Coordinates of N, CA and C in Angstrom, one line a residue:
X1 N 119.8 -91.0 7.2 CA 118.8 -90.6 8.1 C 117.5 -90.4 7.3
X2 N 116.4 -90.9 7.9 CA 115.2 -90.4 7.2 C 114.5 -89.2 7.1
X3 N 113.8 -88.8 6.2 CA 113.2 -87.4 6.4 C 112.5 -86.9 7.8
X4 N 111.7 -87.7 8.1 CA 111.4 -87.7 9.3 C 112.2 -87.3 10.5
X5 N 113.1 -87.9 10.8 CA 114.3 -88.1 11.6 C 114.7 -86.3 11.3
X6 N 114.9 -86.2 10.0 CA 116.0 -85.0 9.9 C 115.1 -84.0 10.1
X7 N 113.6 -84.1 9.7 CA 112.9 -82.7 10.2 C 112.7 -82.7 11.6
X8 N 112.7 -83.5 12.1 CA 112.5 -83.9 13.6 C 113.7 -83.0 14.4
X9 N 115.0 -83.4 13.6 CA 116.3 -82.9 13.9 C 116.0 -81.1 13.7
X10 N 116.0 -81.0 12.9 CA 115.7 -79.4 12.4 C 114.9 -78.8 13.7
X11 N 113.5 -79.6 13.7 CA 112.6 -78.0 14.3 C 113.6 -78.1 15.6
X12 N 114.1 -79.9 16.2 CA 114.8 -79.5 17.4 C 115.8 -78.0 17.6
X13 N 116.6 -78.3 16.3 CA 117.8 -77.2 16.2 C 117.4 -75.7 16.2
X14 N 116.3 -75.9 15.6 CA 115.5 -74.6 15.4 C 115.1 -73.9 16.8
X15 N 114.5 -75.0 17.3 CA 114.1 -74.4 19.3 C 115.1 -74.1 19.5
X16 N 115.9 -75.1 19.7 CA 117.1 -74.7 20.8 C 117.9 -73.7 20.6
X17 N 118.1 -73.2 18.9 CA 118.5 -71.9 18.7 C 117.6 -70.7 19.0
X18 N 116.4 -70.6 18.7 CA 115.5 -69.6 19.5 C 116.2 -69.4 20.6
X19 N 115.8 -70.0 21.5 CA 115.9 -70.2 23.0 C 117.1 -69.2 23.3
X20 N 118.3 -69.7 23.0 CA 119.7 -69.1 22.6 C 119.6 -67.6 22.5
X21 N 119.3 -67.5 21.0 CA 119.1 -65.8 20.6 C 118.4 -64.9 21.5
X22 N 116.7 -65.7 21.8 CA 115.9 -65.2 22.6 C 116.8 -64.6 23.9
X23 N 117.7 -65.4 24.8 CA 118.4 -64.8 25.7 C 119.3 -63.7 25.6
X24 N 120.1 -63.8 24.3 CA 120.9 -63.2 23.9 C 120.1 -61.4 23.4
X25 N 118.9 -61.5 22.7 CA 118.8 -60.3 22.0 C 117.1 -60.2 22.5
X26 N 116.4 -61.3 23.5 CA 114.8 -61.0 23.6 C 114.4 -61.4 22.1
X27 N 113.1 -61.7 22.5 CA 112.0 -62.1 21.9 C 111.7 -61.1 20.4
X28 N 111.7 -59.8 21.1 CA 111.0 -58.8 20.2 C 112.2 -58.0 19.0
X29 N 113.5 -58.1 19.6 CA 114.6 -57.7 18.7 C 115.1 -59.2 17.8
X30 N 114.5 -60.5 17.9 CA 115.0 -61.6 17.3 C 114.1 -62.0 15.8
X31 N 115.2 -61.9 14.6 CA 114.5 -62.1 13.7 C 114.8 -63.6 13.5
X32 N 113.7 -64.0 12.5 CA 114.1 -65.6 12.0 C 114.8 -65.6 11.4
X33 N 115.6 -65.4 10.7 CA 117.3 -64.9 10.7 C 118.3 -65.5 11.4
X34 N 117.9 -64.8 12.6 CA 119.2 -64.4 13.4 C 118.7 -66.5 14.2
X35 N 117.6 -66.7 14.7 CA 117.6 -68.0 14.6 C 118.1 -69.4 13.7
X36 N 117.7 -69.3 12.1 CA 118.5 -70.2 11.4 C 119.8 -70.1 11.2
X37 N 120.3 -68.8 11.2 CA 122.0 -68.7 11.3 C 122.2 -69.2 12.5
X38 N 121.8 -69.2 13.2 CA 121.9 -69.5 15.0 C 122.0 -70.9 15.2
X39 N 121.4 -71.6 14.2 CA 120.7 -73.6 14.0 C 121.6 -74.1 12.8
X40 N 122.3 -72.9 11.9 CA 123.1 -73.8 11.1 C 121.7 -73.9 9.9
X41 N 120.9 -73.6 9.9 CA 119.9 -74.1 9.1 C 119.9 -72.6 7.8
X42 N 119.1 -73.3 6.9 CA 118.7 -72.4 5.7 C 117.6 -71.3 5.8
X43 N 117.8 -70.3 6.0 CA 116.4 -69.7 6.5 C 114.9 -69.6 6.0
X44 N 114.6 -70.3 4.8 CA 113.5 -71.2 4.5 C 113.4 -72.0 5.3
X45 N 114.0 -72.9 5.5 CA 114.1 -74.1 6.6 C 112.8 -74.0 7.8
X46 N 112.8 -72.5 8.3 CA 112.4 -72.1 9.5 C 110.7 -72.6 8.8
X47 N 110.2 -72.0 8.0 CA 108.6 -72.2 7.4 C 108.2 -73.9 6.8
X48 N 109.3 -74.5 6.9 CA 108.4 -75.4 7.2 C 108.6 -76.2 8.1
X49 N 108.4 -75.6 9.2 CA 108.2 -76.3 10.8 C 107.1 -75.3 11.2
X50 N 107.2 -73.6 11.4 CA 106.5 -72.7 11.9 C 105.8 -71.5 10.8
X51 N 105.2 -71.1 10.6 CA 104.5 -70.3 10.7 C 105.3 -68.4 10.6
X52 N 105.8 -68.6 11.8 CA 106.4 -67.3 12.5 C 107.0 -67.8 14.3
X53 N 107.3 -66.7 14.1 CA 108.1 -66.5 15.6 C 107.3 -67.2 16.7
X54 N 105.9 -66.5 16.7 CA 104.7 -67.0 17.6 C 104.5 -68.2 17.8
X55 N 104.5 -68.7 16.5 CA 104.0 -70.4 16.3 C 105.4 -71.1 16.7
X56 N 106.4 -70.5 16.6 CA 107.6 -71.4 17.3 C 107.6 -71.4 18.8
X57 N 107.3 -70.2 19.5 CA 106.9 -70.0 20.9 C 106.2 -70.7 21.2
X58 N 104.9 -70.8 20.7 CA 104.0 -72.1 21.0 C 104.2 -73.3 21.2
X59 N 105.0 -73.4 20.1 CA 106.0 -75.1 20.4 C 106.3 -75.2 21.9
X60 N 107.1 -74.3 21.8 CA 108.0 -74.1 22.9 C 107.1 -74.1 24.3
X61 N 106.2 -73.4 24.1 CA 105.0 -73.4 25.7 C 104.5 -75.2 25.3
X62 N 103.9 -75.8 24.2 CA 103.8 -77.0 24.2 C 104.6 -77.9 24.9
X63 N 106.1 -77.6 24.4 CA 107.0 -78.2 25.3 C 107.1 -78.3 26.5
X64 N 106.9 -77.4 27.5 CA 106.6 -76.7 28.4 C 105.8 -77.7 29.4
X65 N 104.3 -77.3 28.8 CA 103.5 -78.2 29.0 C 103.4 -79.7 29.7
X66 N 104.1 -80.2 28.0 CA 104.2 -81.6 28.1 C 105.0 -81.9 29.5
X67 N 106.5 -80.9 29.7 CA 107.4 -81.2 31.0 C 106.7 -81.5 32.1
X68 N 105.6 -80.0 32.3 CA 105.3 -80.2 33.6 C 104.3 -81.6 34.0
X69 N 103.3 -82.3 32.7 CA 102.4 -83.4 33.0 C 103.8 -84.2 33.8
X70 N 104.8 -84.6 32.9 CA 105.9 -85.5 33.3 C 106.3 -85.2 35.1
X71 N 106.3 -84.3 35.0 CA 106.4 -84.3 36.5 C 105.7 -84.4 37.6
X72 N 104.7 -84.2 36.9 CA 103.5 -84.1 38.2 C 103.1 -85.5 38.1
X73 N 103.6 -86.8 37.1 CA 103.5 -87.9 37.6 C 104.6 -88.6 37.8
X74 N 105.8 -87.8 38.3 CA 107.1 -88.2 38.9 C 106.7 -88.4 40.4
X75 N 107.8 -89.5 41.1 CA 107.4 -90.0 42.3 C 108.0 -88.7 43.3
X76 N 107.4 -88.5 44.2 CA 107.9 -87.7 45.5 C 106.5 -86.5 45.1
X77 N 106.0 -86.1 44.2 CA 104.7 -85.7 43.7 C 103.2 -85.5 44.9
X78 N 102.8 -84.7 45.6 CA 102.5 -84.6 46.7 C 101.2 -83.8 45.7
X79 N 99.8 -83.8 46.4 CA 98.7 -83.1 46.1 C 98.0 -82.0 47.1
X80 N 98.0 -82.5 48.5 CA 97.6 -82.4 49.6 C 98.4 -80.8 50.3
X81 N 97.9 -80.0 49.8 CA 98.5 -78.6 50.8 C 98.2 -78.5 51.9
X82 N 97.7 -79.1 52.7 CA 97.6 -79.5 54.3 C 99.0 -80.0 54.6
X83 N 100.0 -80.5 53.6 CA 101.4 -80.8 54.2 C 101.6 -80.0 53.7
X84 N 103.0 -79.5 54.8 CA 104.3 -78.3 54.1 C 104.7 -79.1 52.9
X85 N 105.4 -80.5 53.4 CA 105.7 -81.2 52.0 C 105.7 -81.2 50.8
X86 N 104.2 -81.0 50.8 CA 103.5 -80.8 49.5 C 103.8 -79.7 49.0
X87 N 103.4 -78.9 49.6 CA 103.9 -77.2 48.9 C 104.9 -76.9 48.9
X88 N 106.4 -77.6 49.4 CA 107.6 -77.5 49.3 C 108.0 -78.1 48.3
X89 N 107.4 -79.5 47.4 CA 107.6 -80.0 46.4 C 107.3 -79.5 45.2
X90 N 106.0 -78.7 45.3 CA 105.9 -77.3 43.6 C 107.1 -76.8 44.2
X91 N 106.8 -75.8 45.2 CA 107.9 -75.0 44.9 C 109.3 -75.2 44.3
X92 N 109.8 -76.7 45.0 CA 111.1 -76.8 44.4 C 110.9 -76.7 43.1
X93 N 110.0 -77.8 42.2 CA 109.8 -77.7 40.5 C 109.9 -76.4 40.0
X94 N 108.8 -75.7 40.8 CA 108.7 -74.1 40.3 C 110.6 -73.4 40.3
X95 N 111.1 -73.8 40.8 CA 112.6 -73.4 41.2 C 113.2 -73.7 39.8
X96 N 113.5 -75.2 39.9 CA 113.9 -76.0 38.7 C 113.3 -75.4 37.3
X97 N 111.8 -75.8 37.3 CA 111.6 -74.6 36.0 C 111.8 -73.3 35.9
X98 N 111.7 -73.1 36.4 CA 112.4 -71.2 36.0 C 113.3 -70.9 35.8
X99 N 114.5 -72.1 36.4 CA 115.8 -71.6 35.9 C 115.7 -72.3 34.6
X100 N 114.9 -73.1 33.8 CA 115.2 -74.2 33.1 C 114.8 -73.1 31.9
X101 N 113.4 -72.5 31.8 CA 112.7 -71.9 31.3 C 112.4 -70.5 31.3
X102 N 113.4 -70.2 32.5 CA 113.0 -68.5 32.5 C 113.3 -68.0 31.1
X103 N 114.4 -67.9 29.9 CA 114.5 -67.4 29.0 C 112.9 -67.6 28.1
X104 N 112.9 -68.8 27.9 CA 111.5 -69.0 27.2 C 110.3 -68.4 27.8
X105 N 110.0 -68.2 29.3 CA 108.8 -67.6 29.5 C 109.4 -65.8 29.5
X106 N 110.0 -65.6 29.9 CA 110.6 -63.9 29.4 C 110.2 -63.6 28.0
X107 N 110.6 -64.9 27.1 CA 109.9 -64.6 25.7 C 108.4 -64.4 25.3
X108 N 107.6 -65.2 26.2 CA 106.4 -65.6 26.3 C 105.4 -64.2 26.6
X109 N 106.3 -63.0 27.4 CA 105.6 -62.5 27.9 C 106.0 -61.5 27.3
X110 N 107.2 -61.2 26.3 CA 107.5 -60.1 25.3 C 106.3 -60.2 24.3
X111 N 106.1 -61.1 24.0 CA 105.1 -61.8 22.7 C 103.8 -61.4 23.0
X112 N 103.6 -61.6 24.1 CA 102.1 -61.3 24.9 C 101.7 -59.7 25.1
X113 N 102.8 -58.8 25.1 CA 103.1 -57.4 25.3 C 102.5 -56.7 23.4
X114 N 102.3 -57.4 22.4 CA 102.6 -56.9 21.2 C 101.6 -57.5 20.3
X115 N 101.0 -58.6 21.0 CA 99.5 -59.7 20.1 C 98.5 -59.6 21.2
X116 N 98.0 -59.1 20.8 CA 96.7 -59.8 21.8 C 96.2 -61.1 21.6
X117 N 96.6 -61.9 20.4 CA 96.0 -63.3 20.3 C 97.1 -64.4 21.3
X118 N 98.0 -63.5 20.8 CA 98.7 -64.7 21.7 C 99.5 -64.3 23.3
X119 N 98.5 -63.5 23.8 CA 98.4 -63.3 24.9 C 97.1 -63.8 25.8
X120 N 95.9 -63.9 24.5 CA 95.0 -65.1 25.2 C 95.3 -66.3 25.3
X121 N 96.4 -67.0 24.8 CA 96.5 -67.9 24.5 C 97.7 -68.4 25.9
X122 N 98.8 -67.4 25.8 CA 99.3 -67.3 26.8 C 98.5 -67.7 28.3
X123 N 97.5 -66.7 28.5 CA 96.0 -66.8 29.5 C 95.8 -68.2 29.9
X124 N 95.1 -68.9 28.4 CA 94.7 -70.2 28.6 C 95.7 -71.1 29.1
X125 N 97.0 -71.3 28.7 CA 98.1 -72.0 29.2 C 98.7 -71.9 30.7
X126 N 98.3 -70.8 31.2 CA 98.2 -70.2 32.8 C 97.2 -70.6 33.2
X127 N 95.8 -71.0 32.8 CA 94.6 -71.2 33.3 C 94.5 -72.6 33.6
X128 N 95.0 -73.6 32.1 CA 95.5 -74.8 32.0 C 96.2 -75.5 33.1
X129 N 97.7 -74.7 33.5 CA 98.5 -75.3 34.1 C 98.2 -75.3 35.5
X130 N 97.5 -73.8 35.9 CA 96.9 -74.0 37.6 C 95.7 -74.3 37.9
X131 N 95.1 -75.3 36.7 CA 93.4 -75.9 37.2 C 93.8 -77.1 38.3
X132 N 95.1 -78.0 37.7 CA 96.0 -79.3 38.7 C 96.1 -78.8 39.9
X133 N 96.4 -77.3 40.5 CA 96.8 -76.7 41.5 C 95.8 -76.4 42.3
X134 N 94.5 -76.0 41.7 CA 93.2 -75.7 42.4 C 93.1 -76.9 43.4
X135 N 93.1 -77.8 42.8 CA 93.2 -79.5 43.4 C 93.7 -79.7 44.7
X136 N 94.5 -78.6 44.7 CA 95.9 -79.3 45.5 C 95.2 -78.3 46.6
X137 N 94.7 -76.7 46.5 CA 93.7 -76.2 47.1 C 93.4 -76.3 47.6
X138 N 92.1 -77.4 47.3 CA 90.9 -77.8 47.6 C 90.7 -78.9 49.4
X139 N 92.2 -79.2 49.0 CA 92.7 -79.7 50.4 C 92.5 -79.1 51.6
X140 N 93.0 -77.7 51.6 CA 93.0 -76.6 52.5 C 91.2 -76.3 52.9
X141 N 91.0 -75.9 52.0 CA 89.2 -75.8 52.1 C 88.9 -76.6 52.9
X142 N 88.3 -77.8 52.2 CA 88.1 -79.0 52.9 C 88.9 -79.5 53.9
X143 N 90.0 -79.1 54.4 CA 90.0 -79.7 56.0 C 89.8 -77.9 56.9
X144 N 89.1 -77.5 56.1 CA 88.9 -75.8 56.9 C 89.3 -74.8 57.3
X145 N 90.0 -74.9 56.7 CA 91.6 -73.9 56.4 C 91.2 -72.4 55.7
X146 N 91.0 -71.4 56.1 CA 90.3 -69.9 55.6 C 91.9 -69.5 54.6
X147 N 91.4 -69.7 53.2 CA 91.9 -68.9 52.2 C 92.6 -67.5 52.4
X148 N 93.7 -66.7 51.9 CA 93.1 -65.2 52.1 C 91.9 -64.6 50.7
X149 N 92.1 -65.6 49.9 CA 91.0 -64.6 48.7 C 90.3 -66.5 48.5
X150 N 89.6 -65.8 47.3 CA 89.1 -67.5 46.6 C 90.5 -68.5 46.4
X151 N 89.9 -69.9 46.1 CA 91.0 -70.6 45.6 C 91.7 -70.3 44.7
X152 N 91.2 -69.7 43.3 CA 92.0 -68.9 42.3 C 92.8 -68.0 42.0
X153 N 92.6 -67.0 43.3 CA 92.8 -65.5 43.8 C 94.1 -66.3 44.3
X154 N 94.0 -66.8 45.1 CA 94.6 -67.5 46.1 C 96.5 -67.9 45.6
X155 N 95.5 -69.2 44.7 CA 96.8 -69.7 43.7 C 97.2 -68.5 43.0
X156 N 96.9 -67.6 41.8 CA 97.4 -66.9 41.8 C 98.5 -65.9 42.3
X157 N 98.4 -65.4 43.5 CA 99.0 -64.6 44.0 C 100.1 -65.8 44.5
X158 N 100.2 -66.5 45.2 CA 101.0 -67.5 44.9 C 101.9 -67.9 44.0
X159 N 102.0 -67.9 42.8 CA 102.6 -67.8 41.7 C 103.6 -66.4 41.3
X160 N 102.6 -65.2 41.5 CA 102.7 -64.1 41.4 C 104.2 -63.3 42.6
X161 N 104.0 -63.8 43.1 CA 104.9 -63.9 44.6 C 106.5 -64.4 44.4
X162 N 106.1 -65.9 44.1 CA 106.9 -66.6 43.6 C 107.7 -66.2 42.5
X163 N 106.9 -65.8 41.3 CA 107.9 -65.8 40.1 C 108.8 -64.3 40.8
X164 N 108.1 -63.6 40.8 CA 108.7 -62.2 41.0 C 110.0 -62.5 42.3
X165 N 110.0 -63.1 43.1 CA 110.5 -63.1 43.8 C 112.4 -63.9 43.1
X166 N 111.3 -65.0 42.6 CA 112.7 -65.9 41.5 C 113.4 -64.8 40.6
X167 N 112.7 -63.5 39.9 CA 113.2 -62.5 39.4 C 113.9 -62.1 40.3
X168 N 113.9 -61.9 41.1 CA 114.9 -60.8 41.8 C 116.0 -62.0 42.6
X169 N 115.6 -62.8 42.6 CA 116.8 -63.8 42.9 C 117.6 -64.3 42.2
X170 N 117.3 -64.5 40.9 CA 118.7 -64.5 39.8 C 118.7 -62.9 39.1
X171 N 118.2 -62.0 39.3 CA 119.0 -60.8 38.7 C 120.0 -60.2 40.1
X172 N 119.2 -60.2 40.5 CA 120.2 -59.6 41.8 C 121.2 -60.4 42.8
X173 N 121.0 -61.5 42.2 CA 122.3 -62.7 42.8 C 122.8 -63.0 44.4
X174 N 121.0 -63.1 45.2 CA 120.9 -62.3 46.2 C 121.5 -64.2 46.7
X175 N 122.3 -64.0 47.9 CA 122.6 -64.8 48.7 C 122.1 -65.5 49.4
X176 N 121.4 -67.0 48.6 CA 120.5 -67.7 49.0 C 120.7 -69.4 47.9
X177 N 121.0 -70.3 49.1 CA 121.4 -71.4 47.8 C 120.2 -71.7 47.4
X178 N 119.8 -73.0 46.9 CA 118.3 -73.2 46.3 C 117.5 -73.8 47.4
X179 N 118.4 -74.9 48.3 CA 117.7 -75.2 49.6 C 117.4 -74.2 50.1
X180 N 117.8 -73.1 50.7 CA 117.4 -72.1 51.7 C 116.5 -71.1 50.7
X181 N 116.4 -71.2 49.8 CA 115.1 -70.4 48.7 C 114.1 -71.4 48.6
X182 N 113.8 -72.6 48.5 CA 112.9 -73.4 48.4 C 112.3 -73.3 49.8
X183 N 113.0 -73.4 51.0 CA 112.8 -72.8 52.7 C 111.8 -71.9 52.9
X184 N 112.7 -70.6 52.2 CA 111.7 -69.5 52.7 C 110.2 -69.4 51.6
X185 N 110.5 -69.6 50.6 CA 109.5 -69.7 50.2 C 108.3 -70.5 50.3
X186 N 108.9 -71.8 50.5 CA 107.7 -72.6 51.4 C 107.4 -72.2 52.5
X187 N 108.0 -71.9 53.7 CA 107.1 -71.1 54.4 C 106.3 -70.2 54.5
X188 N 107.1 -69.3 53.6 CA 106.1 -67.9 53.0 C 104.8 -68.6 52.9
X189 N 104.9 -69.1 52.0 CA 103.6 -69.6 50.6 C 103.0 -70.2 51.9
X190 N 103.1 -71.6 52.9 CA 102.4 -72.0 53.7 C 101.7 -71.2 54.4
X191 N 102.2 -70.1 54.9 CA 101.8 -69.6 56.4 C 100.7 -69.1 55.5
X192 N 100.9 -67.8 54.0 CA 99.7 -67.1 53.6 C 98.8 -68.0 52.8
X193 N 98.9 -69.3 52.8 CA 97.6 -70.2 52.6 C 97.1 -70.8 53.8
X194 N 97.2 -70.7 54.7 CA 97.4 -71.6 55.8 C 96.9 -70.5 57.2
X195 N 97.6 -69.2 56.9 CA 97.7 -68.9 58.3 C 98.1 -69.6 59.4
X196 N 99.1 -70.4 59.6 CA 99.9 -71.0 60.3 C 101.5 -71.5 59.8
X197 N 102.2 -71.4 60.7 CA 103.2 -72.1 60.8 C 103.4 -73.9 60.6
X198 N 104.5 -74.1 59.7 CA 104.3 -76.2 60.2 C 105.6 -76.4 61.0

Protein backbone atom coordinates (compact mmCIF):
# COMPACT_ATOMS: atom_id res chain seq x y z
CA UNK A 1 0.00 0.00 0.00
CA UNK A 2 1.23 3.40 -0.60
CA UNK A 3 1.82 6.11 1.81
CA UNK A 4 -0.76 7.95 0.58
CA UNK A 5 -3.35 5.21 0.54
CA UNK A 6 -2.31 4.36 4.18
CA UNK A 7 -2.60 8.03 5.46
CA UNK A 8 -5.65 8.31 3.62
CA UNK A 9 -6.59 4.98 5.55
CA UNK A 10 -5.62 6.44 9.02
CA UNK A 11 -7.29 9.89 9.15
CA UNK A 12 -10.36 7.63 7.80
CA UNK A 13 -9.90 5.28 10.94
CA UNK A 14 -9.26 8.14 12.96
CA UNK A 15 -12.93 9.79 12.05
CA UNK A 16 -14.76 6.95 12.34
CA UNK A 17 -13.26 6.22 15.70
CA UNK A 18 -14.09 9.80 16.99
CA UNK A 19 -17.42 9.48 15.86
CA UNK A 20 -17.64 6.19 18.02
CA UNK A 21 -16.07 7.52 21.28
CA UNK A 22 -17.78 10.85 20.67
CA UNK A 23 -21.22 8.81 21.09
CA UNK A 24 -20.01 6.79 23.66
CA UNK A 25 -18.35 9.46 26.22
CA UNK A 26 -19.36 13.21 24.20
CA UNK A 27 -17.20 15.46 22.71
CA UNK A 28 -15.90 17.22 25.81
CA UNK A 29 -15.00 14.01 28.11
CA UNK A 30 -13.09 12.41 24.75
CA UNK A 31 -9.39 12.50 24.81
CA UNK A 32 -7.14 11.84 21.73
CA UNK A 33 -6.33 8.83 23.50
CA UNK A 34 -9.33 7.38 23.97
CA UNK A 35 -9.72 7.91 19.87
CA UNK A 36 -6.39 6.20 18.63
CA UNK A 37 -6.88 3.36 21.04
CA UNK A 38 -10.41 3.46 19.55
CA UNK A 39 -8.61 3.36 15.50
CA UNK A 40 -6.03 0.75 16.47
CA UNK A 41 -3.66 3.60 15.70
CA UNK A 42 -0.48 5.05 17.67
CA UNK A 43 -1.35 8.04 19.45
CA UNK A 44 1.18 10.29 17.55
CA UNK A 45 -0.55 9.08 14.61
CA UNK A 46 -3.48 11.37 15.54
CA UNK A 47 -0.95 14.84 14.79
CA UNK A 48 -0.24 14.16 11.74
CA UNK A 49 -3.59 14.38 10.24
CA UNK A 50 -5.06 17.07 13.01
CA UNK A 51 -3.99 19.52 14.91
CA UNK A 52 -6.50 18.71 17.99
CA UNK A 53 -9.81 17.58 18.65
CA UNK A 54 -11.36 20.79 16.87
CA UNK A 55 -9.48 20.42 13.68
CA UNK A 56 -10.73 16.70 13.50
CA UNK A 57 -14.43 18.02 14.07
CA UNK A 58 -13.80 20.27 11.28
CA UNK A 59 -12.96 17.46 9.05
CA UNK A 60 -15.88 15.92 10.06
CA UNK A 61 -18.36 19.24 9.41
CA UNK A 62 -16.16 19.22 5.95
CA UNK A 63 -17.43 15.95 5.53
CA UNK A 64 -20.69 17.00 6.24
CA UNK A 65 -20.64 19.53 3.88
CA UNK A 66 -19.33 17.80 0.99
CA UNK A 67 -22.60 15.14 1.76
CA UNK A 68 -25.03 17.57 1.69
CA UNK A 69 -23.65 19.38 -2.09
CA UNK A 70 -24.07 15.45 -3.17
CA UNK A 71 -27.37 15.51 -2.49
CA UNK A 72 -28.81 18.49 -3.35
CA UNK A 73 -27.66 17.34 -6.84
CA UNK A 74 -29.30 13.90 -6.42
CA UNK A 75 -32.31 13.37 -8.59
CA UNK A 76 -35.93 13.79 -6.97
CA UNK A 77 -34.11 17.25 -5.52
CA UNK A 78 -36.96 19.90 -5.60
CA UNK A 79 -36.15 23.92 -5.16
CA UNK A 80 -39.60 25.35 -5.36
CA UNK A 81 -41.39 25.66 -1.73
CA UNK A 82 -44.58 26.51 -3.43
CA UNK A 83 -44.73 22.49 -3.65
CA UNK A 84 -45.40 20.44 -0.52
CA UNK A 85 -43.05 18.13 -2.55
CA UNK A 86 -40.38 20.20 -2.24
CA UNK A 87 -40.35 20.80 1.40
CA UNK A 88 -41.14 17.19 2.03
CA UNK A 89 -37.90 16.29 0.11
CA UNK A 90 -35.37 18.44 2.78
CA UNK A 91 -37.28 17.25 5.25
CA UNK A 92 -36.82 13.70 4.47
CA UNK A 93 -32.78 14.44 4.00
CA UNK A 94 -32.97 16.44 7.11
CA UNK A 95 -34.40 13.03 8.70
CA UNK A 96 -31.67 10.89 6.98
CA UNK A 97 -29.01 13.28 8.17
CA UNK A 98 -29.62 13.50 11.66
CA UNK A 99 -29.88 10.09 12.12
CA UNK A 100 -26.63 9.71 10.04
CA UNK A 101 -24.97 12.65 11.88
CA UNK A 102 -26.64 13.40 15.01
CA UNK A 103 -23.56 12.02 17.06
CA UNK A 104 -21.22 14.40 15.06
CA UNK A 105 -23.43 17.47 15.24
CA UNK A 106 -24.10 16.82 19.21
CA UNK A 107 -20.31 17.01 19.07
CA UNK A 108 -20.25 20.10 17.13
CA UNK A 109 -22.26 21.88 19.52
CA UNK A 110 -20.31 20.56 22.71
CA UNK A 111 -17.18 22.17 21.02
CA UNK A 112 -19.09 25.31 20.24
CA UNK A 113 -20.20 25.58 24.14
CA UNK A 114 -16.18 25.90 25.23
CA UNK A 115 -14.36 27.95 21.99
CA UNK A 116 -15.69 30.74 20.78
CA UNK A 117 -13.56 30.33 17.59
CA UNK A 118 -15.08 27.40 16.68
CA UNK A 119 -18.39 28.36 17.41
CA UNK A 120 -18.00 31.10 14.69
CA UNK A 121 -17.09 28.84 12.63
CA UNK A 122 -19.74 26.47 13.47
CA UNK A 123 -22.03 29.97 12.64
CA UNK A 124 -20.46 30.13 9.22
CA UNK A 125 -21.23 26.48 8.27
CA UNK A 126 -25.01 27.06 9.35
CA UNK A 127 -24.91 30.31 7.37
CA UNK A 128 -23.24 28.31 4.48
CA UNK A 129 -25.60 25.49 4.42
CA UNK A 130 -29.04 27.59 4.55
CA UNK A 131 -27.91 30.41 1.91
CA UNK A 132 -29.19 27.06 -0.87
CA UNK A 133 -32.38 27.21 1.30
CA UNK A 134 -33.04 31.04 1.14
CA UNK A 135 -33.42 30.04 -2.66
CA UNK A 136 -35.79 27.66 -2.13
CA UNK A 137 -37.58 30.65 -0.07
CA UNK A 138 -37.56 32.97 -2.39
CA UNK A 139 -40.24 30.94 -4.23
CA UNK A 140 -42.78 31.62 -1.61
CA UNK A 141 -42.09 35.40 -1.83
CA UNK A 142 -42.24 35.67 -5.24
CA UNK A 143 -45.41 33.83 -5.99
CA UNK A 144 -46.76 36.08 -2.75
CA UNK A 145 -46.89 33.95 -0.10
CA UNK A 146 -46.52 36.27 3.47
CA UNK A 147 -43.58 34.82 5.48
CA UNK A 148 -44.20 34.67 9.30
CA UNK A 149 -40.66 36.65 9.93
CA UNK A 150 -37.94 37.54 6.99
CA UNK A 151 -36.65 34.74 4.75
CA UNK A 152 -33.86 34.09 7.20
CA UNK A 153 -35.94 34.37 10.35
CA UNK A 154 -38.07 32.20 8.63
CA UNK A 155 -35.65 29.34 7.48
CA UNK A 156 -34.32 29.38 10.67
CA UNK A 157 -36.94 28.69 12.83
CA UNK A 158 -37.66 26.01 10.46
CA UNK A 159 -34.60 24.16 11.20
CA UNK A 160 -34.88 25.10 14.78
CA UNK A 161 -38.35 23.25 15.00
CA UNK A 162 -37.19 20.57 13.11
CA UNK A 163 -33.95 19.57 14.86
CA UNK A 164 -35.52 19.86 18.31
CA UNK A 165 -38.29 18.05 17.45
CA UNK A 166 -35.92 15.09 15.77
CA UNK A 167 -34.39 15.35 19.46
CA UNK A 168 -37.24 14.44 21.13
CA UNK A 169 -38.10 11.76 18.57
CA UNK A 170 -35.16 9.61 19.00
CA UNK A 171 -34.61 10.24 22.77
CA UNK A 172 -37.98 9.64 23.65
CA UNK A 173 -38.78 6.83 21.13
CA UNK A 174 -42.00 8.52 20.44
CA UNK A 175 -44.26 6.34 18.16
CA UNK A 176 -43.88 7.58 14.79
CA UNK A 177 -42.25 5.58 11.75
CA UNK A 178 -40.09 7.97 9.44
CA UNK A 179 -42.98 8.21 6.77
CA UNK A 180 -45.48 9.45 9.27
CA UNK A 181 -42.54 11.93 10.86
CA UNK A 182 -41.49 13.23 7.44
CA UNK A 183 -45.81 13.74 7.21
CA UNK A 184 -46.24 15.77 10.06
CA UNK A 185 -43.48 17.56 9.71
CA UNK A 186 -43.99 18.58 6.33
CA UNK A 187 -47.11 19.78 7.04
CA UNK A 188 -46.12 21.54 10.01
CA UNK A 189 -43.17 23.30 8.22
CA UNK A 190 -45.70 24.05 5.06
CA UNK A 191 -48.68 25.42 6.67
CA UNK A 192 -46.06 27.97 8.93
CA UNK A 193 -44.39 29.03 5.67
CA UNK A 194 -47.30 29.05 3.71
CA UNK A 195 -50.18 29.70 5.93
CA UNK A 196 -52.12 27.15 4.16
CA UNK A 197 -52.73 23.69 3.84
CA UNK A 198 -51.64 21.42 0.40
Amino acid sequence: MKRKERAAETEAALKNAAKRVFAERGYLNTKITDITAEAGRAAGSFYNHFAGKEELLEALLADISAHSDEAASASGHKSDFTDPEAVRWHLAYYVRFYREYAVTMRAVQQAALVSESFAEKVAAFGTAEMSDILGHVKYLTDAGYELPASPEVSIRMMYALSDTFLQMWQQQSLDLSDEELIEALTRFVYRGLTGSDY
